[in-house]
Coordinates of C-alpha atoms (C1' of nucleotides) in Angstrom, one line a residue:
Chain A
X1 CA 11.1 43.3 17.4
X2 CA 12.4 46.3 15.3
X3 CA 16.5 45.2 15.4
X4 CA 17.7 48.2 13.6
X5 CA 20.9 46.5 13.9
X6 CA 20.0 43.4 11.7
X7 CA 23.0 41.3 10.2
X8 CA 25.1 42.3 13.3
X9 CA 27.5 39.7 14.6
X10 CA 26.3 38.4 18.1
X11 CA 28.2 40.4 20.7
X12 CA 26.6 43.5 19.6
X13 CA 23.6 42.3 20.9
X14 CA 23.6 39.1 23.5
X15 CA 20.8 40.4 25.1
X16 CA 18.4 39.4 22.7
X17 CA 19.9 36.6 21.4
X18 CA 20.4 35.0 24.9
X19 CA 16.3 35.6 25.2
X20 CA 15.4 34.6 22.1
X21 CA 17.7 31.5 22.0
X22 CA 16.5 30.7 25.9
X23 CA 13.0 30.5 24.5
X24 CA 13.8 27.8 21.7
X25 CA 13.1 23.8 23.5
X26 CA 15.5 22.6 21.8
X27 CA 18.4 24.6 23.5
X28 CA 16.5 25.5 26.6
X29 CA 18.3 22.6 29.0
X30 CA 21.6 23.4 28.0
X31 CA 24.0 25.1 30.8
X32 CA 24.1 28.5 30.2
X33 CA 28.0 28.3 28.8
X34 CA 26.9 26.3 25.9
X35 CA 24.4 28.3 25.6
X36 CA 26.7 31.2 24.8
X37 CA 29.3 29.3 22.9
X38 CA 26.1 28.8 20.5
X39 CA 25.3 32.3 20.6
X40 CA 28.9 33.3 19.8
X41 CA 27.9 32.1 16.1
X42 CA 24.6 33.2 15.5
X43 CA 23.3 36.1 13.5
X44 CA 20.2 38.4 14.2
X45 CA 18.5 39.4 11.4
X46 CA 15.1 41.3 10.8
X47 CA 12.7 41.6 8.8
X48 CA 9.6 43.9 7.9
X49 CA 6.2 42.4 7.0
X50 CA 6.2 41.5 4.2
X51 CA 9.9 40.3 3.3
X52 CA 10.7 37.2 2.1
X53 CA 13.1 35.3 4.8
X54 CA 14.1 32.5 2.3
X55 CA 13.2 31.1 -1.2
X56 CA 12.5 27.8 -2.2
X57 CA 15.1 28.0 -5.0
X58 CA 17.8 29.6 -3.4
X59 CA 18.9 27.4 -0.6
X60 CA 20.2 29.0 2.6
X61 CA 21.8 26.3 4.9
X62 CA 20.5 27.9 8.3
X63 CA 18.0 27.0 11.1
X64 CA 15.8 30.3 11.6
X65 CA 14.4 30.8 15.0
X66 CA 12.0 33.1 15.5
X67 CA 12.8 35.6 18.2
X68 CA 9.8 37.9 18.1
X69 CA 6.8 38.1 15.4
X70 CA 5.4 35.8 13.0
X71 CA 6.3 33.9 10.0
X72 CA 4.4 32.3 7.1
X73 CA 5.8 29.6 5.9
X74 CA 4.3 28.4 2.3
X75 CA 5.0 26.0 -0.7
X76 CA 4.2 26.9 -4.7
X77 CA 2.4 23.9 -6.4
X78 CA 3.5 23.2 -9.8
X79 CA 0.0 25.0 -10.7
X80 CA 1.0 28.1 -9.1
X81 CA -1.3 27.9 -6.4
X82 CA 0.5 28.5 -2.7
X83 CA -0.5 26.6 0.6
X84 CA 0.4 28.2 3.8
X85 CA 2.3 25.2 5.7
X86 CA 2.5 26.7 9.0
X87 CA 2.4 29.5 11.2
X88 CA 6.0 30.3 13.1
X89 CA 5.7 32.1 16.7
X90 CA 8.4 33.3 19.0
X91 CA 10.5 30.2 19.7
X92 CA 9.6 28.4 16.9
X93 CA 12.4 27.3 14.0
X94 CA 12.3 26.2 10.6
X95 CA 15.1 25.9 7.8
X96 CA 15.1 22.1 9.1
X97 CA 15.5 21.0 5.0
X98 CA 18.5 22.6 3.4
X99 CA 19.7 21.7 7.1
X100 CA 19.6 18.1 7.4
X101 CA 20.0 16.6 3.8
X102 CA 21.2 18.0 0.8
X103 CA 17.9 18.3 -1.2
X104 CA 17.1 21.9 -1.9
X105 CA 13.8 22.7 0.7
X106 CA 10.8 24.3 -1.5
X107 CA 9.1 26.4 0.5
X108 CA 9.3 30.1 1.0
X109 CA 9.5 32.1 4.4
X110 CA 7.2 35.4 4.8
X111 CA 7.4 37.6 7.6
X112 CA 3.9 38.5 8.0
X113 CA 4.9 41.2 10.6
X114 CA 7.8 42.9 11.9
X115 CA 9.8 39.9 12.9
X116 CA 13.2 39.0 14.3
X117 CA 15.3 35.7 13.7
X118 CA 18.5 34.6 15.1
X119 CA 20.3 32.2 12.3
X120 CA 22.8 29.5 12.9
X121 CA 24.8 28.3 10.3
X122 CA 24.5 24.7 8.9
X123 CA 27.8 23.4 9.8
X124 CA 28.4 24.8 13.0
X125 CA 24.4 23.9 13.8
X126 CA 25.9 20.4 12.7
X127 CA 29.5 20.7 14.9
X128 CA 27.4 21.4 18.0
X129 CA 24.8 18.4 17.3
X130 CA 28.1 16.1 17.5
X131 CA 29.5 17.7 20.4
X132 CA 26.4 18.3 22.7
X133 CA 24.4 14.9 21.8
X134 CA 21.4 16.0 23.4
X135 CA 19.7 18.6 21.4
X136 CA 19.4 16.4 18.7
X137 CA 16.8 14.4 20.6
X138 CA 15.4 17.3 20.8
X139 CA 15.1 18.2 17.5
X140 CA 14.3 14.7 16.6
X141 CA 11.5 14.9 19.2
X142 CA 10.6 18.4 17.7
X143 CA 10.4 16.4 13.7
X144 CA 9.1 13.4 14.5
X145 CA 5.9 15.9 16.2
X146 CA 5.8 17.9 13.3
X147 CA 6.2 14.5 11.0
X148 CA 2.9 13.4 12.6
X149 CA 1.2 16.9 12.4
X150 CA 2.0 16.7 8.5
X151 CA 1.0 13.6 7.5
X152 CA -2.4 13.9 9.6
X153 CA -3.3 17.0 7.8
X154 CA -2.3 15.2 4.4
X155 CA -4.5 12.2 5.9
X156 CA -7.6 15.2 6.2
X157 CA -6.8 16.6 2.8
X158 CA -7.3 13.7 1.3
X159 CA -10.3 11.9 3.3
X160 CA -12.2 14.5 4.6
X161 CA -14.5 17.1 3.2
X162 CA -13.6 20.8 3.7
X163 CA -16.6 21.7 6.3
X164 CA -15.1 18.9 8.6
X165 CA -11.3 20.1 8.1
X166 CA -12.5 23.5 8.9
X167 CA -14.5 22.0 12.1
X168 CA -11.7 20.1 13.0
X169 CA -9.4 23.1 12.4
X170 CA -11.3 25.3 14.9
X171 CA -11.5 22.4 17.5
X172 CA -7.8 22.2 17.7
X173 CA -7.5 26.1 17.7
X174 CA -9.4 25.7 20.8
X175 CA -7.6 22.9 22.9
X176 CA -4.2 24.9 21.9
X177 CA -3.9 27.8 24.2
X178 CA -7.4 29.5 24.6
X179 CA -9.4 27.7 27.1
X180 CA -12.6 30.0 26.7
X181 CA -14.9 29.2 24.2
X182 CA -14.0 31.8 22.2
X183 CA -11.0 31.8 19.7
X184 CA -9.0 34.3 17.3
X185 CA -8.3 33.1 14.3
X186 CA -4.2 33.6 13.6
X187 CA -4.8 34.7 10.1
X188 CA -6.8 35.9 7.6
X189 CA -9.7 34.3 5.9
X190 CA -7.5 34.4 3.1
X191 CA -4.5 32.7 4.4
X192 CA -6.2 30.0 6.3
X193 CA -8.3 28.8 3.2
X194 CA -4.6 28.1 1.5
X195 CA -4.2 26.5 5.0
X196 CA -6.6 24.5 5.2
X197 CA -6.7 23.7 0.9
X198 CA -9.7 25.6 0.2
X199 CA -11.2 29.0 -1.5
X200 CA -11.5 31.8 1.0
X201 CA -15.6 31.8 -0.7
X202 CA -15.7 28.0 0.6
X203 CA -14.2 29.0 4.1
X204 CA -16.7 32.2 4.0
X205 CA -19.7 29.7 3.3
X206 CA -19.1 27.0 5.4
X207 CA -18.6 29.5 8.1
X208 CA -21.9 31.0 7.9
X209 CA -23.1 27.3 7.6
X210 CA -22.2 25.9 10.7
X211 CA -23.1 29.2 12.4
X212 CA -26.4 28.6 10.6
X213 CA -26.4 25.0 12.4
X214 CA -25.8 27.2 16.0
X215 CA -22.6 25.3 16.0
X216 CA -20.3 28.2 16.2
X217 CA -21.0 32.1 16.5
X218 CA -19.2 34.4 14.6
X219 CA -18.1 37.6 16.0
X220 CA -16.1 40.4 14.8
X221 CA -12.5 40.9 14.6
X222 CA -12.0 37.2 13.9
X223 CA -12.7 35.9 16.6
X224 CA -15.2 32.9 16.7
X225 CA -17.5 31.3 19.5
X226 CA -17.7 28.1 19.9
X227 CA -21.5 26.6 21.0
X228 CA -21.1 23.6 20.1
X229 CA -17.8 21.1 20.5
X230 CA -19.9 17.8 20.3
X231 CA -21.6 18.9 17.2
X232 CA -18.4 20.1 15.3
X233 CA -17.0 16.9 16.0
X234 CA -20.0 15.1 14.0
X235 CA -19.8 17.8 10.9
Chain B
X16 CA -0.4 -11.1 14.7
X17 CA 0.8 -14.8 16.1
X18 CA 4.2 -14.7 15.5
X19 CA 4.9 -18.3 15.7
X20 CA 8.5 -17.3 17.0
X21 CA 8.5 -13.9 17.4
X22 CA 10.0 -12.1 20.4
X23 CA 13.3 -13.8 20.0
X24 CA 16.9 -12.6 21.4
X25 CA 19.3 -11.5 18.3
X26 CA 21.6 -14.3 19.2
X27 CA 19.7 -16.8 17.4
X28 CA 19.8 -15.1 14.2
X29 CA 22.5 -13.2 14.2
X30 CA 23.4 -13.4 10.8
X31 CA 20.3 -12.0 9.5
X32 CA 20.4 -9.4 11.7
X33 CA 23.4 -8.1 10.6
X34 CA 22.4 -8.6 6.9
X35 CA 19.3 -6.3 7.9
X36 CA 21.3 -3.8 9.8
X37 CA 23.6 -3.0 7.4
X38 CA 21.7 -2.4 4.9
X39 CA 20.3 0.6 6.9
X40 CA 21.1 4.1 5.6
X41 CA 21.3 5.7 9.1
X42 CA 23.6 3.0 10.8
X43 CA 25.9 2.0 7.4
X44 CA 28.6 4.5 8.0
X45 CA 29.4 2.6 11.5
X46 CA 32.5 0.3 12.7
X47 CA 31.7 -2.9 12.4
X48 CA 32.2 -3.2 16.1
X49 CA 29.4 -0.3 17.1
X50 CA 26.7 -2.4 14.6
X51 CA 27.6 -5.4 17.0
X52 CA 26.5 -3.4 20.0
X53 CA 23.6 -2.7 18.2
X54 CA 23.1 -5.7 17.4
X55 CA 23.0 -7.2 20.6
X56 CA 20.1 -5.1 21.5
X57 CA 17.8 -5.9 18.4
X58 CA 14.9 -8.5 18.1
X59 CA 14.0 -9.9 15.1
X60 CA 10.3 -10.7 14.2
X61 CA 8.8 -12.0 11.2
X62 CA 4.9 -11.6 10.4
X63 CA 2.9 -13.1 7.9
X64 CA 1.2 -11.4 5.0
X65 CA -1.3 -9.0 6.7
X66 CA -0.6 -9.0 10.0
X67 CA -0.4 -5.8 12.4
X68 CA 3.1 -4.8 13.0
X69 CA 1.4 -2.1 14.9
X70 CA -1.4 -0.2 15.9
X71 CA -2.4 2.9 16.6
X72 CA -3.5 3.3 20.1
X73 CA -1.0 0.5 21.2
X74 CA 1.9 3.1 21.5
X75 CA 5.1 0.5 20.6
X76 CA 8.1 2.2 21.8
X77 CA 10.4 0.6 19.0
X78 CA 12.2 1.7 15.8
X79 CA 11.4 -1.4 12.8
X80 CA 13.6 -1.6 10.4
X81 CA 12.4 -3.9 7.3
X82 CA 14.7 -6.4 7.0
X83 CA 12.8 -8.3 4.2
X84 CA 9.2 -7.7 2.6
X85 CA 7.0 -4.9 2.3
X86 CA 4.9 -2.9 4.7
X87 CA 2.3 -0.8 4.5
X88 CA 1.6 2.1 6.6
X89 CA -1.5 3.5 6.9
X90 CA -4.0 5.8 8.9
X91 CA -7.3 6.1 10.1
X92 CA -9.2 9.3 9.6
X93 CA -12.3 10.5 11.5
X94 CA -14.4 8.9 9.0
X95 CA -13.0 5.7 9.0
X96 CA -11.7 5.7 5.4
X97 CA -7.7 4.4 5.9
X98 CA -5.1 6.3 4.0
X99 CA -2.1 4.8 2.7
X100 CA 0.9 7.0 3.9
X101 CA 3.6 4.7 2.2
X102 CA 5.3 1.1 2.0
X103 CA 8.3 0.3 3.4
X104 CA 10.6 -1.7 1.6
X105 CA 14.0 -3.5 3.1
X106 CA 16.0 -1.2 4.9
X107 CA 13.5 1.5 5.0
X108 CA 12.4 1.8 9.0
X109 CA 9.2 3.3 10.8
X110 CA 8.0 3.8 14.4
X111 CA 9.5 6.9 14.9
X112 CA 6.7 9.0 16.3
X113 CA 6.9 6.9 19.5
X114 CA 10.2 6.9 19.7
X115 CA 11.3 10.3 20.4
X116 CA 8.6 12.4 21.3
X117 CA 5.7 11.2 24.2
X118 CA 3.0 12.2 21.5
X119 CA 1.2 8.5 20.5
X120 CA 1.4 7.6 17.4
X121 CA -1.6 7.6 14.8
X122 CA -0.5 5.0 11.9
X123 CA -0.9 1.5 11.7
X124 CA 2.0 -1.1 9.9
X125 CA 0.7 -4.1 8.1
X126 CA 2.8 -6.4 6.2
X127 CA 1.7 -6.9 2.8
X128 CA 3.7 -9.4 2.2
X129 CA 5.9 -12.5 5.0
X130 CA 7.8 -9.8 6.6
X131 CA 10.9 -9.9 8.9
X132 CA 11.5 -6.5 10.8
X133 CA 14.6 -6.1 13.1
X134 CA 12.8 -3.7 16.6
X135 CA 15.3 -1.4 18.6
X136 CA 14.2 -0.9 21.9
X137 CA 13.4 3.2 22.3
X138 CA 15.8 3.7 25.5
X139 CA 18.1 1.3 23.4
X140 CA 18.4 3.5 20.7
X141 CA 18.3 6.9 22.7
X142 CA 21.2 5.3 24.1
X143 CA 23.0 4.8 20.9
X144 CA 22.6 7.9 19.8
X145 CA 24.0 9.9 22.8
X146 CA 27.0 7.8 22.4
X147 CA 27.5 8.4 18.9
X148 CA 25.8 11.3 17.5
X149 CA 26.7 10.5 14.1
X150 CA 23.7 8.7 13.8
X151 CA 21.1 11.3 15.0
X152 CA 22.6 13.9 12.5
X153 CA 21.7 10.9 9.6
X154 CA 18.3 10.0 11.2
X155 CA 17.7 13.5 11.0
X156 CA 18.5 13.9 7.3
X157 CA 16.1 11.2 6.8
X158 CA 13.5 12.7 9.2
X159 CA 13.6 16.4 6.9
X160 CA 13.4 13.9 3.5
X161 CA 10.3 12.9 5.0
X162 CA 8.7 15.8 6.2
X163 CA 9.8 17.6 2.9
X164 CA 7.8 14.4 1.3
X165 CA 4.9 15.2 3.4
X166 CA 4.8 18.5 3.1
X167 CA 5.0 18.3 -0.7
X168 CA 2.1 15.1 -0.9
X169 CA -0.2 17.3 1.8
X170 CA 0.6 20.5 -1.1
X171 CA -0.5 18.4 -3.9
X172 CA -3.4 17.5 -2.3
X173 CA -4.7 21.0 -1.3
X174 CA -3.9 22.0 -5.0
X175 CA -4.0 19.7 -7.8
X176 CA -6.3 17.8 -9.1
X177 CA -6.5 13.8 -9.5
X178 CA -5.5 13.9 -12.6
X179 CA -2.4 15.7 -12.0
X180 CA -1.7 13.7 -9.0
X181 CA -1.6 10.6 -10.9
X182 CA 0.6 11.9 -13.6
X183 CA 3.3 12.9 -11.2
X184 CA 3.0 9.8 -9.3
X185 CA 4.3 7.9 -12.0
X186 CA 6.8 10.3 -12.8
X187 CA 8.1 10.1 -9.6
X188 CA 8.2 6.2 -10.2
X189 CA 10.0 6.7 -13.1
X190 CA 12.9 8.9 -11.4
X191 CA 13.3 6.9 -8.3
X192 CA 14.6 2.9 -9.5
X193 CA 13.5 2.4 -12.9
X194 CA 15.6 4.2 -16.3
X195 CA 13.6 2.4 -18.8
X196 CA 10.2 4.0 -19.6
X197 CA 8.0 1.1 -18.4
X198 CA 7.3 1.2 -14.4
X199 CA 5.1 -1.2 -12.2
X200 CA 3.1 -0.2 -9.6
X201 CA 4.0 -1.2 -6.2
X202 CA 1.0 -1.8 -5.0
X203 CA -3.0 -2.7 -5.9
X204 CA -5.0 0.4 -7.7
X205 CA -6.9 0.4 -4.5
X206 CA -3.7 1.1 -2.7
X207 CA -3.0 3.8 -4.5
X208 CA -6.3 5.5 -4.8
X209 CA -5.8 5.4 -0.9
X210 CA -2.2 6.9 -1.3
X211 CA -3.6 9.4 -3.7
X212 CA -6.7 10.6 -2.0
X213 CA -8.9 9.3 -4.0
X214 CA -11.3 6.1 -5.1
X215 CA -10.4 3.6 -7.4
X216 CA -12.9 3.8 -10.1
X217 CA -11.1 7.5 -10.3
X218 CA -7.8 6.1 -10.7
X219 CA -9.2 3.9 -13.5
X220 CA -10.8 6.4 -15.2
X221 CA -7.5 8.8 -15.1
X222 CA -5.8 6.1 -16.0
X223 CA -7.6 5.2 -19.3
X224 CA -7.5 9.0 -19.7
X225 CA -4.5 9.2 -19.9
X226 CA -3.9 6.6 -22.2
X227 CA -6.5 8.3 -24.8
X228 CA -4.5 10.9 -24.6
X229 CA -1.6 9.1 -25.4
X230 CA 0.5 9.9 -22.8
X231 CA 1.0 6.3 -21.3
X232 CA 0.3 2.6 -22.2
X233 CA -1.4 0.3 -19.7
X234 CA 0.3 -3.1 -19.6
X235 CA -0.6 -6.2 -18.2
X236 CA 0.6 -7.1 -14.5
X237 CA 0.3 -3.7 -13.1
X238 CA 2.7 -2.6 -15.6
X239 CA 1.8 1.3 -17.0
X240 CA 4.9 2.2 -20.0
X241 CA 5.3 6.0 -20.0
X242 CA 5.0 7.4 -23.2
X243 CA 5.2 10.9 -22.9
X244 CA 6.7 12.5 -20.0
X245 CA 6.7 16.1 -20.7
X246 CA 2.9 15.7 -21.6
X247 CA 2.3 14.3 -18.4
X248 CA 3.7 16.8 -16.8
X249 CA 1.6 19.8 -18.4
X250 CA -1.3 17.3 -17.5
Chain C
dC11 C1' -12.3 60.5 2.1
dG12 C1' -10.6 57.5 -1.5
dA13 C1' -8.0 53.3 -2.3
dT14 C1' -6.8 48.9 -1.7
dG15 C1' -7.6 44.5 -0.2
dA16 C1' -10.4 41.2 2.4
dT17 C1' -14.9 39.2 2.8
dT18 C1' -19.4 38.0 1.4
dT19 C1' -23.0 36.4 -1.7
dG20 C1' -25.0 34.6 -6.0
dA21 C1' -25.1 31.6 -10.1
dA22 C1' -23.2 28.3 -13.1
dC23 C1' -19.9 25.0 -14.2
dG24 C1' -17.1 21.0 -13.5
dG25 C1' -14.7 17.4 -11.1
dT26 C1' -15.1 13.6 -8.2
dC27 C1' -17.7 10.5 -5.5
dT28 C1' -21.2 7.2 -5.0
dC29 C1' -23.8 3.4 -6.2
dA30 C1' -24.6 -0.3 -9.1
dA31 C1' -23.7 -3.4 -12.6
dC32 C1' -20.5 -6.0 -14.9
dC33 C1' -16.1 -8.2 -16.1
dC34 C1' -12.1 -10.9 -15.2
dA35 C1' -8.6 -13.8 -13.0
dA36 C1' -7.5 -16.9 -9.4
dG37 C1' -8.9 -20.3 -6.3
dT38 C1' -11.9 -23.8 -4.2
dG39 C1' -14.7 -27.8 -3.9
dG40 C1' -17.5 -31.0 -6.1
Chain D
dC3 C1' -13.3 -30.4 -15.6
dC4 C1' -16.8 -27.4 -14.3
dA5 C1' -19.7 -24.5 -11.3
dC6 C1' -19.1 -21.3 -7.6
dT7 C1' -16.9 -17.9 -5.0
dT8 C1' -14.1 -14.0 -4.2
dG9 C1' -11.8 -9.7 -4.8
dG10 C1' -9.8 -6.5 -7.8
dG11 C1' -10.8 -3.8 -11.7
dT12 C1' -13.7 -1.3 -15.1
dT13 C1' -17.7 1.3 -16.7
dG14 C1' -21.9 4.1 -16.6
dA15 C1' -25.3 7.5 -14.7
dG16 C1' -26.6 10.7 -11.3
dA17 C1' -25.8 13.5 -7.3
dC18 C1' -23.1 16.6 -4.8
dC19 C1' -19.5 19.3 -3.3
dG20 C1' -16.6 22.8 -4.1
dT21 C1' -14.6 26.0 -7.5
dT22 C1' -14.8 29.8 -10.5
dC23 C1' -16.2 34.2 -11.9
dA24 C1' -18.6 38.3 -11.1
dA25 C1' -20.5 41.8 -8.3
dA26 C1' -21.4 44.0 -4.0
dT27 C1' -20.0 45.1 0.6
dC28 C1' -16.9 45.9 4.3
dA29 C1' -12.5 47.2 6.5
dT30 C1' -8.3 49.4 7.0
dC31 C1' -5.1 52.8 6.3
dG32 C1' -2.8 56.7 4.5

DNA sequence: CGATGATTTGAACGGTCTCAACCCAAGTGG
DNA sequence: CCACTTGGGTTGAGACCGTTCAAATCATCG
């Protein structure tokens, strides 16, 4: 979590890179020596909530993988306004734009906690792609997922009204992970009303609606109960 | 739908195949000798205007690439409303979801217009690209162009209004083929309000807004002259 | 305990959708 | 050649959803 040692070369700490690059898919069926010749070349780096990890102008030519905390990653629109893309967890990478192509990515990375990455540089990212053929199915596995994830929530954006994304939204939150009825939201009121393309007033008031409806139940510390899956689905 | 003589081996059009191929972004920086292996594998299929290249719940394990005419692809959503998620023109190619990760795929293909696609089998192609990686690292530039594009149109909707939608649409149009100042629309206005998010009595209004404002000129035969592209920007 | 930020609630405004009518262009069949 | 149909496009009026702004409440943290 708290890597005093941040900007450190590898070696001074292969513990927690090995664990934190062990937990990534995309690397996790490689033998264990290419495992290390990929650790030989990345960096650790941390970050306290807060910090930005990278801008949208300034392009830094790394995949991030988070090794412990949590990452916001959000776009500007030309009004100003930001929307929270995603959420990043332990194992979970981004940087995937300035990567890949040579367009400059526009998105921003927040830690929203303490939180640890392990970087890999572009091209030697790009020299192990050629020589280990592999992980790039994974990674192509890994985008065309997160392809489909985008262009469904584009598809609710623009076809749906908000109670139903919000419905929809807590439905998934559900069948990912908690298998109770009961789940904690990730975020804050705040932060999932730029997520979902909303006001946090809007996210408050359709809340209280379907609560109203004895779909849901609403109890403190973010969490939620779910009453009702059938009827969310209808909302 | 009833490909009169679909489902054929390369070998009897070879030559178009190669034509389409080639024309390809992700396999144009091969030896002529690796396209032939390709090649071999391919199937060409032609479909008439508006017929299903594929559909959602029908998970096709094949890569299309467009080797002539224009498809759409477009999505469901709870509701039933479709949205347009964007048209493929030669050389462009869809059906990735499928293809590397288990996930099925959500969007449907239509031709909008006769249509001849080129399929690549998915073990086929996973094939090709262990043996030479070059190509996964140039389907994955395309793959983080697309998210990026994604990312951005699922922003715009969260954020801006219609209006401002509309006006960067046809800046956009403007940047990417045409230099003059007169652009025409790819598509039907009810197409776009679909790509757009919106309805098209909204897209006709905008429009006509717009052109009170002075900011564009409506021409006939879907044909919209841009007048004023800094104003549409601040629109 | 005070301060800061998140959340809730209320009221008014505004944008967009819906529904319905109408127009227009391109076919079609008599 | 003309009625008729068909589908896209336009226009108008009203309803509705969600935003905005303002104020009050709650929560968290030093």
């Amino acid at each position: 979590m708290e890597n005093k040692e941040s900007q450190q070369a590898c070696n001074h700490t292969i513990g927690s890179h090995k664990s934190c690059i062990s937990l990534v898919p995309i690397f996790n069926h490689l033998e264990s020596e290419q495992m290390d010749e990929i650790l030989m070349t990345a960096q650790s780096v941390s970050y306290k909530k807060g910090e930005i990890i990278y801008q949208a102008d300034n392009q830094s030519t790394s995949l991030y993988i988070v090794n412990s905390g949590k990452v916001r990653i959000f776009r500007l629109s030309e009004s100003g306004k930001e929307q929270l893309v995603r959420i990043l967890n332990p194992g979970d990478f981004t940087g995937e734009y300035a990567l890949f192509s040579e367009s400059t990515h526009e998105s921003f990375a927040e830690a929203m906690v303490d939180t640890a990455v392990c970087m890999i540089n572009r091209t030697d990212l790009q020299a192990f792609l050629l020589k280990y053929p592999s992980i790039s199915l994974k990674i192509l596995a890994e985008f065309s997922t997160r392809l489909e994830q985008s262009e469904k929530q584009s598809t609710w954006f623009a076809t749906e009204k908000v109670e139903t994304r919000i419905a929809h939204y807590l439905i998934e939150g559900l069948a990912g992970g908690n298998h109770s009825e009961v789940l904690e939201l990730p975020m804050s009121k705040k932060d999932l009303a730029s997520y979902l393309g909303t006001t946090p007033e809007t996210i408050s008031r359709k809340l209280a609606d379907l609560e109203a409806q004895g779909l849901i139940k609403l109890k403190p510390h973010k969490k939620i109960e779910i009453i009702d899956v059938e009827g969310l689905l209808l909302v």
